[in-house]
Amino acid sequence: MSMKEDLNKLSETLKQYRDELRVQLHLARQDVRDEWDDLDEYWDKFRQKLDDIRHDAEGVSDETRQTAHKLGEELKSGYERIRQRIK
């Protein structure tokens, strides 16, 4: 799987996690909400990096792709943590 395909798959997984969690957030405690707010800022950064990659795939450096991937993996971990806490 190419890096671009991997990032697209990661993006779709993150979107699903984010959407599911948003629905359940109203039941969450304040500390979970604080963590959510922090992750939401990472989400914005991740989406911007992904948009940059999609719009300029040839001119994007490996460092930018790796940064996007790292942000995505951090988001995934954070979303999974929240999912476990609110179950």
Tab-separated table of C-alpha atoms in Angstrom:
chain	number	residue	atom	x	y	z
A	1	MET	CA	0.000	0.000	0.000
A	2	SER	CA	1.398	3.374	-0.934
A	3	MET	CA	1.827	6.173	1.584
A	4	LYS	CA	-0.992	8.111	-0.077
A	5	GLU	CA	-3.362	5.137	0.143
A	6	ASP	CA	-2.283	4.547	3.724
A	7	LEU	CA	-3.013	8.181	4.607
A	8	ASN	CA	-6.411	8.046	2.888
A	9	LYS	CA	-7.333	4.898	4.804
A	10	LEU	CA	-6.113	6.455	8.043
A	11	SER	CA	-8.140	9.580	7.287
A	12	GLU	CA	-11.327	7.567	6.796
A	13	THR	CA	-10.740	5.634	10.037
A	14	LEU	CA	-10.116	8.858	11.919
A	15	LYS	CA	-13.248	10.444	10.470
A	16	GLN	CA	-15.309	7.462	11.612
A	17	TYR	CA	-13.792	7.544	15.131
A	18	ARG	CA	-14.329	11.287	15.332
A	19	ASP	CA	-17.949	11.077	14.215
A	20	GLU	CA	-18.752	8.241	16.641
A	21	LEU	CA	-17.123	10.030	19.531
A	22	ARG	CA	-18.858	13.313	18.827
A	23	VAL	CA	-22.201	11.572	19.267
A	24	GLN	CA	-21.145	10.103	22.617
A	25	LEU	CA	-19.418	13.187	24.004
A	26	HIS	CA	-22.497	14.600	25.670
A	27	LEU	CA	-22.231	11.729	28.153
A	28	ALA	CA	-18.564	12.252	28.868
A	29	ARG	CA	-16.925	13.777	31.899
A	30	GLN	CA	-15.120	17.102	31.671
A	31	ASP	CA	-11.642	15.545	31.553
A	32	VAL	CA	-12.626	13.564	28.492
A	33	ARG	CA	-14.008	16.728	26.928
A	34	ASP	CA	-10.705	18.498	27.557
A	35	GLU	CA	-8.830	15.684	25.846
A	36	TRP	CA	-11.339	15.856	22.981
A	37	ASP	CA	-10.686	19.576	22.548
A	38	ASP	CA	-6.940	18.935	22.328
A	39	LEU	CA	-7.479	16.187	19.771
A	40	ASP	CA	-9.759	18.417	17.747
A	41	GLU	CA	-6.866	20.839	17.277
A	42	TYR	CA	-4.724	17.915	16.043
A	43	TRP	CA	-7.580	16.962	13.709
A	44	ASP	CA	-7.463	20.397	12.104
A	45	LYS	CA	-3.686	20.149	11.644
A	46	PHE	CA	-3.967	16.636	10.241
A	47	ARG	CA	-6.666	17.635	7.750
A	48	GLN	CA	-4.571	20.608	6.591
A	49	LYS	CA	-1.512	18.411	6.029
A	50	LEU	CA	-3.628	15.855	4.191
A	51	ASP	CA	-5.153	18.558	1.991
A	52	ASP	CA	-1.660	19.851	1.202
A	53	ILE	CA	-0.597	16.353	0.195
A	54	ARG	CA	-3.687	15.756	-1.938
A	55	HIS	CA	-3.405	19.076	-3.774
A	56	ASP	CA	0.325	18.935	-4.393
A	57	ALA	CA	1.138	15.228	-4.282
A	58	GLU	CA	4.244	15.528	-6.453
A	59	GLY	CA	5.725	18.527	-4.657
A	60	VAL	CA	5.150	17.286	-1.120
A	61	SER	CA	8.199	16.138	0.766
A	62	ASP	CA	8.501	12.831	2.566
A	63	GLU	CA	8.829	14.838	5.762
A	64	THR	CA	5.389	16.374	5.213
A	65	ARG	CA	3.908	12.944	4.554
A	66	GLN	CA	5.585	11.541	7.647
A	67	THR	CA	4.347	14.465	9.732
A	68	ALA	CA	0.797	13.873	8.508
A	69	HIS	CA	1.107	10.177	9.239
A	70	LYS	CA	2.463	10.840	12.732
A	71	LEU	CA	-0.365	13.296	13.481
A	72	GLY	CA	-2.846	10.739	12.213
A	73	GLU	CA	-1.439	7.981	14.397
A	74	GLU	CA	-1.505	10.287	17.444
A	75	LEU	CA	-5.122	11.132	16.689
A	76	LYS	CA	-5.982	7.475	16.312
A	77	SER	CA	-4.437	6.662	19.689
A	78	GLY	CA	-6.210	9.571	21.336
A	79	TYR	CA	-9.571	8.665	19.825
A	80	GLU	CA	-9.130	5.046	20.893
A	81	ARG	CA	-8.285	6.191	24.423
A	82	ILE	CA	-11.443	8.275	24.592
A	83	ARG	CA	-13.538	5.457	23.143
A	84	GLN	CA	-12.348	3.142	25.898
A	85	ARG	CA	-13.026	5.716	28.603
A	86	ILE	CA	-16.617	6.381	27.601
A	87	LYS	CA	-17.725	2.782	27.051
